[in-house]
Short mmCIF file of C-alpha atoms and ligand atoms in Angstrom, two decimals:
data_model
loop_
_atom_site.label_atom_id
_atom_site.label_comp_id
_atom_site.label_asym_id
_atom_site.label_seq_id
_atom_site.Cartn_x
_atom_site.Cartn_y
_atom_site.Cartn_z
CA MET X 1 68.58 103.79 107.44
CA LYS X 2 69.26 107.12 105.81
CA ILE X 3 71.19 107.60 102.57
CA THR X 4 72.27 111.04 101.38
CA ILE X 5 73.50 111.37 97.80
CA LEU X 6 75.69 114.32 96.76
CA THR X 7 75.54 114.90 93.00
CA ILE X 8 75.55 117.61 90.32
CA PHE X 9 72.80 115.65 88.48
CA PRO X 10 70.06 115.15 91.11
CA HIS X 11 67.37 114.44 88.49
CA MET X 12 69.15 111.27 87.42
CA PHE X 13 67.74 109.71 90.60
CA ASP X 14 64.07 110.61 90.00
CA SER X 15 62.87 107.52 88.16
CA PHE X 16 65.27 105.29 90.08
CA LEU X 17 63.62 106.25 93.38
CA ASP X 18 60.16 105.85 91.86
CA GLY X 19 60.86 102.17 91.17
CA SER X 20 58.48 99.80 92.92
CA ILE X 21 60.44 98.06 95.67
CA LEU X 22 62.54 101.05 96.61
CA ALA X 23 59.54 103.40 96.45
CA ARG X 24 57.62 101.09 98.78
CA ALA X 25 60.51 101.07 101.30
CA LEU X 26 60.69 104.87 101.13
CA ASN X 27 56.94 105.18 101.69
CA GLN X 28 57.06 102.77 104.62
CA GLY X 29 59.80 104.88 106.19
CA LEU X 30 62.22 101.94 106.35
CA LEU X 31 64.65 103.97 104.32
CA THR X 32 65.14 107.67 103.62
CA VAL X 33 67.03 108.79 100.51
CA ASP X 34 67.97 112.48 100.26
CA VAL X 35 69.37 113.58 96.92
CA VAL X 36 71.36 116.77 97.44
CA ASP X 37 72.45 119.02 94.57
CA LEU X 38 76.06 120.12 95.01
CA ARG X 39 75.71 123.22 92.83
CA PRO X 40 73.96 125.52 95.37
CA PHE X 41 76.91 124.91 97.72
CA SER X 42 79.37 126.47 95.27
CA GLN X 43 80.77 129.85 96.33
CA ARG X 44 81.87 130.63 92.74
CA LYS X 45 79.92 133.40 91.07
CA HIS X 46 78.22 131.16 88.50
CA LYS X 47 77.86 128.31 90.98
CA ASN X 48 80.46 126.31 89.06
CA THR X 49 81.35 122.93 90.50
CA ASP X 50 84.44 122.11 88.41
CA ASP X 51 87.58 123.68 86.96
CA ASP X 52 90.66 122.79 84.85
CA PRO X 53 93.15 120.38 86.35
CA PHE X 54 96.41 121.89 87.66
CA GLY X 55 99.23 120.36 85.63
CA GLY X 56 97.09 120.26 82.51
CA GLY X 57 95.26 117.44 80.81
CA ALA X 58 91.84 116.83 79.37
CA GLY X 59 88.59 117.18 81.24
CA MET X 60 87.57 118.96 84.38
CA VAL X 61 88.09 118.32 88.07
CA MET X 62 85.35 118.78 90.65
CA LEU X 63 86.00 121.62 93.06
CA ALA X 64 86.72 120.69 96.66
CA GLN X 65 84.78 123.60 98.17
CA PRO X 66 81.18 122.62 97.22
CA ILE X 67 81.86 119.05 98.35
CA VAL X 68 83.37 120.09 101.67
CA SER X 69 80.51 122.54 102.32
CA ALA X 70 77.80 120.05 101.34
CA MET X 71 79.38 117.35 103.46
CA ALA X 72 79.46 119.69 106.47
CA ALA X 73 75.76 120.43 105.92
CA VAL X 74 74.57 116.82 105.58
CA ALA X 75 76.90 115.05 108.04
CA PRO X 76 77.82 117.64 110.67
CA ALA X 77 79.10 115.42 113.50
CA PRO X 78 82.34 113.49 112.96
CA GLY X 79 81.55 109.79 112.65
CA GLU X 80 77.83 110.54 112.26
CA ALA X 81 77.75 109.06 108.74
CA ARG X 82 79.80 106.67 106.66
CA ARG X 83 81.00 108.87 103.80
CA ILE X 84 81.61 106.98 100.57
CA TYR X 85 83.04 108.18 97.26
CA LEU X 86 82.07 106.05 94.23
CA SER X 87 85.21 105.78 92.16
CA PRO X 88 86.97 103.31 89.84
CA ARG X 89 89.91 103.60 92.26
CA GLY X 90 87.84 102.26 95.15
CA GLN X 91 87.77 98.85 96.78
CA PRO X 92 85.27 96.55 95.08
CA LEU X 93 81.64 96.66 96.24
CA THR X 94 80.83 93.07 97.16
CA GLN X 95 77.82 91.40 98.76
CA ARG X 96 79.82 91.19 102.00
CA LYS X 97 80.54 94.93 101.87
CA ALA X 98 76.86 95.63 101.17
CA GLU X 99 75.91 93.57 104.26
CA THR X 100 78.22 95.72 106.40
CA LEU X 101 76.89 98.98 104.91
CA ALA X 102 73.28 97.85 105.48
CA ARG X 103 73.93 98.03 109.26
CA ALA X 104 74.96 101.71 109.15
CA ALA X 105 72.50 104.37 110.31
CA HIS X 106 73.55 106.94 107.70
CA LEU X 107 75.48 106.68 104.43
CA VAL X 108 76.58 109.70 102.42
CA LEU X 109 77.43 108.89 98.80
CA LEU X 110 79.54 111.29 96.76
CA CYS X 111 79.09 111.04 92.98
CA GLY X 112 82.04 112.44 91.07
CA ARG X 113 82.93 112.68 87.42
CA TYR X 114 85.46 110.35 85.92
CA GLU X 115 88.25 112.90 85.66
CA GLY X 116 87.87 112.95 89.40
CA VAL X 117 87.43 115.30 92.29
CA ASP X 118 90.07 117.49 93.89
CA GLN X 119 92.02 115.07 96.08
CA ARG X 120 91.73 117.41 99.06
CA ALA X 121 87.95 116.89 99.17
CA VAL X 122 88.56 113.15 99.32
CA ASP X 123 91.25 113.51 102.00
CA LEU X 124 89.08 115.84 104.09
CA CYS X 125 85.71 114.21 103.97
CA ILE X 126 85.66 110.68 102.58
CA ASP X 127 85.85 107.56 104.78
CA GLU X 128 86.04 105.04 101.96
CA GLU X 129 86.15 104.77 98.16
CA LEU X 130 84.12 102.02 96.50
CA SER X 131 84.09 100.77 92.91
CA ILE X 132 81.27 98.81 91.31
CA GLY X 133 83.60 97.28 88.71
CA ASP X 134 86.61 97.75 86.49
CA TYR X 135 85.16 100.12 83.94
CA VAL X 136 84.75 103.86 83.65
CA LEU X 137 81.42 105.71 83.76
CA THR X 138 80.75 109.33 82.84
CA GLY X 139 79.91 109.96 86.49
CA GLY X 140 79.43 108.17 89.78
CA GLU X 141 75.60 108.40 89.73
CA PRO X 142 74.88 104.95 88.23
CA ALA X 143 77.37 103.48 90.73
CA ALA X 144 75.53 105.20 93.60
CA MET X 145 72.24 103.73 92.33
CA VAL X 146 73.81 100.28 92.28
CA LEU X 147 75.01 100.74 95.84
CA VAL X 148 71.63 102.06 97.06
CA ASP X 149 69.80 99.18 95.39
CA CYS X 150 71.97 96.41 96.76
CA VAL X 151 72.20 97.89 100.27
CA ALA X 152 68.49 98.83 100.53
CA ARG X 153 67.30 95.32 99.78
CA LEU X 154 69.31 94.09 102.80
CA VAL X 155 67.61 96.52 105.21
CA PRO X 156 65.11 94.50 107.28
CA GLY X 157 61.58 94.87 105.92
CA VAL X 158 62.51 96.38 102.55
CA LEU X 159 61.91 93.15 100.68
CA GLY X 160 58.50 91.60 101.20
CA CYS X 161 58.39 87.86 101.91
CA ALA X 162 57.64 87.47 98.19
CA GLU X 163 61.18 88.63 97.41
CA SER X 164 63.55 87.54 100.26
CA ALA X 165 67.28 88.23 100.30
CA ALA X 166 68.82 85.08 101.78
CA GLU X 167 68.38 82.44 99.12
CA GLU X 168 70.26 83.68 96.11
CA SER X 169 73.62 84.00 94.35
CA PHE X 170 76.45 85.04 96.66
CA ALA X 171 74.50 84.14 99.80
CA SER X 172 75.65 80.58 99.01
CA GLY X 173 78.87 81.78 97.36
CA LEU X 174 77.64 80.13 94.13
CA LEU X 175 75.72 81.33 91.09
CA GLU X 176 71.97 80.75 90.90
CA TYR X 177 70.43 77.57 89.53
CA PRO X 178 68.13 77.97 86.50
CA GLN X 179 64.47 78.84 87.14
CA TYR X 180 61.37 77.90 85.14
CA THR X 181 57.72 78.87 85.14
CA ARG X 182 54.67 78.11 82.98
CA PRO X 183 54.25 76.79 80.37
CA ARG X 184 55.76 73.34 80.93
CA SER X 185 56.75 73.14 77.29
CA LEU X 186 57.99 76.03 75.13
CA ASN X 187 59.17 75.58 71.52
CA GLY X 188 59.76 71.93 72.29
CA MET X 189 61.85 72.71 75.38
CA ASP X 190 60.49 71.04 78.50
CA VAL X 191 60.89 72.08 82.11
CA PRO X 192 63.18 69.57 83.91
CA GLU X 193 61.04 66.66 85.16
CA VAL X 194 62.33 66.84 88.75
CA LEU X 195 60.81 70.32 89.25
CA LEU X 196 57.33 69.02 88.43
CA GLY X 197 57.40 66.07 90.81
CA GLY X 198 57.04 67.87 94.15
CA ASN X 199 59.84 65.89 95.80
CA HIS X 200 61.36 68.74 97.78
CA ALA X 201 64.58 66.96 98.75
CA GLN X 202 65.18 65.96 95.13
CA ILE X 203 64.52 69.51 93.98
CA LEU X 204 67.02 70.94 96.48
CA LYS X 205 69.61 68.39 95.38
CA TRP X 206 69.04 69.17 91.68
CA ARG X 207 69.24 72.92 92.26
CA ARG X 208 72.43 72.61 94.26
CA GLU X 209 74.08 70.59 91.51
CA GLN X 210 72.90 73.11 88.90
CA SER X 211 74.43 75.91 90.98
CA LEU X 212 77.71 74.00 91.09
CA ARG X 213 77.62 73.36 87.33
CA VAL X 214 76.89 76.92 86.32
CA THR X 215 79.49 78.27 88.74
CA PHE X 216 82.09 75.80 87.44
CA ALA X 217 81.36 76.80 83.85
CA ARG X 218 81.19 80.57 84.28
CA ARG X 219 82.87 81.64 87.51
CA PRO X 220 85.34 78.95 88.59
CA ASP X 221 87.04 81.59 90.77
CA LEU X 222 84.00 81.51 93.10
CA LEU X 223 84.57 77.81 93.79
CA GLU X 224 87.86 78.60 95.53
CA THR X 225 86.04 80.27 98.43
CA ALA X 226 82.47 78.88 98.29
CA PRO X 227 81.58 76.62 101.23
CA LEU X 228 81.25 73.17 99.59
CA THR X 229 80.73 69.78 101.21
CA PRO X 230 83.57 67.26 100.74
CA LEU X 231 81.40 65.39 98.22
CA GLU X 232 80.79 68.57 96.25
CA ARG X 233 84.53 69.36 96.30
CA ALA X 234 85.24 65.91 94.91
CA LEU X 235 82.63 66.34 92.17
CA VAL X 236 84.12 69.67 91.10
CA GLU X 237 87.65 68.18 91.22
CA ARG X 238 86.47 65.41 88.88
CA TRP X 239 85.04 67.98 86.43
CA ARG X 240 88.36 69.84 86.54
CA GLU X 241 90.45 66.72 85.89
CA ASP X 242 88.19 65.70 83.01
CA GLY X 243 88.84 69.12 81.50
CA GLY X 244 85.17 69.95 81.46
CA MET X 245 81.87 68.85 82.75
CA PRO X 246 79.18 66.56 81.45
CA GLY X 247 75.77 67.96 80.62
CA PRO X 248 74.46 71.51 80.18
CA ALA X 249 75.37 74.87 81.78
CA ARG X 250 77.12 76.65 78.94
CA PRO X 251 80.02 78.99 79.70
CA LEU X 252 78.38 81.69 77.45
C1 4F9 O 301 82.49 104.53 90.09
C2 4F9 O 301 83.22 103.43 88.10
C3 4F9 O 301 82.42 103.31 90.69
C4 4F9 O 301 83.10 102.23 88.76
C5 4F9 O 301 82.76 107.09 88.70
C6 4F9 O 301 83.36 107.40 86.65
C7 4F9 O 301 82.89 104.59 88.77
C8 4F9 O 301 83.00 105.89 88.12
N1 4F9 O 301 82.72 102.18 90.02
N2 4F9 O 301 83.38 106.09 86.86
N3 4F9 O 301 82.99 108.00 87.77
#
């Protein structure tokens, strides 16, 4: 898979792309990430990439021209790439969306600034707008990094067997169960007995119940759509009727 990032701050991606798992995937050629500076594409005399908004208001608006030119240079054939603009106005980036994007041959990510880009650039050369959450950033770059990270780890071979993508939150539709490692006892807090016993079926059962508990406490909305067995549904219903849930898993 190839990902092209259009940005006025290309250096923001330097240390991100040096990070271990992503760097390994880049070195292995499983993934190519091209960070492209928009500024050289500007036809303005000082290579400006933004200007005042028509109609007035605070802040600057990104010029359409450098975006349209850069897009033509990096994704020449129509339909060659999936062209995405990271924006708070976009559809939410979800695990399901990431799974779809991971099957594309080429993604082009446009990073804007929060005052926005000239709408004509969006209309001319963007296939879809995606948001990473309901908050505003100073620019789309951190959102592009989030997208690259969550898509890249779904590309076959990017995660070693030590990591593995299938077994975690959102694959099951539930939040993750708690994890423990050595030592067995820390400040008087002991690792749950069941995890030390080596009874694999028991461990799976315990983890599944922990996932249900933590999801019930923190993200009850996820239980509406998570695939639960009838017994699990009944258990969750009981917690709901009792107006809470016995045992740990704090709402935080
Ligand atoms: C992009 C916020 C995607 C959330 C881009 C300012 C953004 C954003 N998700 N905020 N520019």
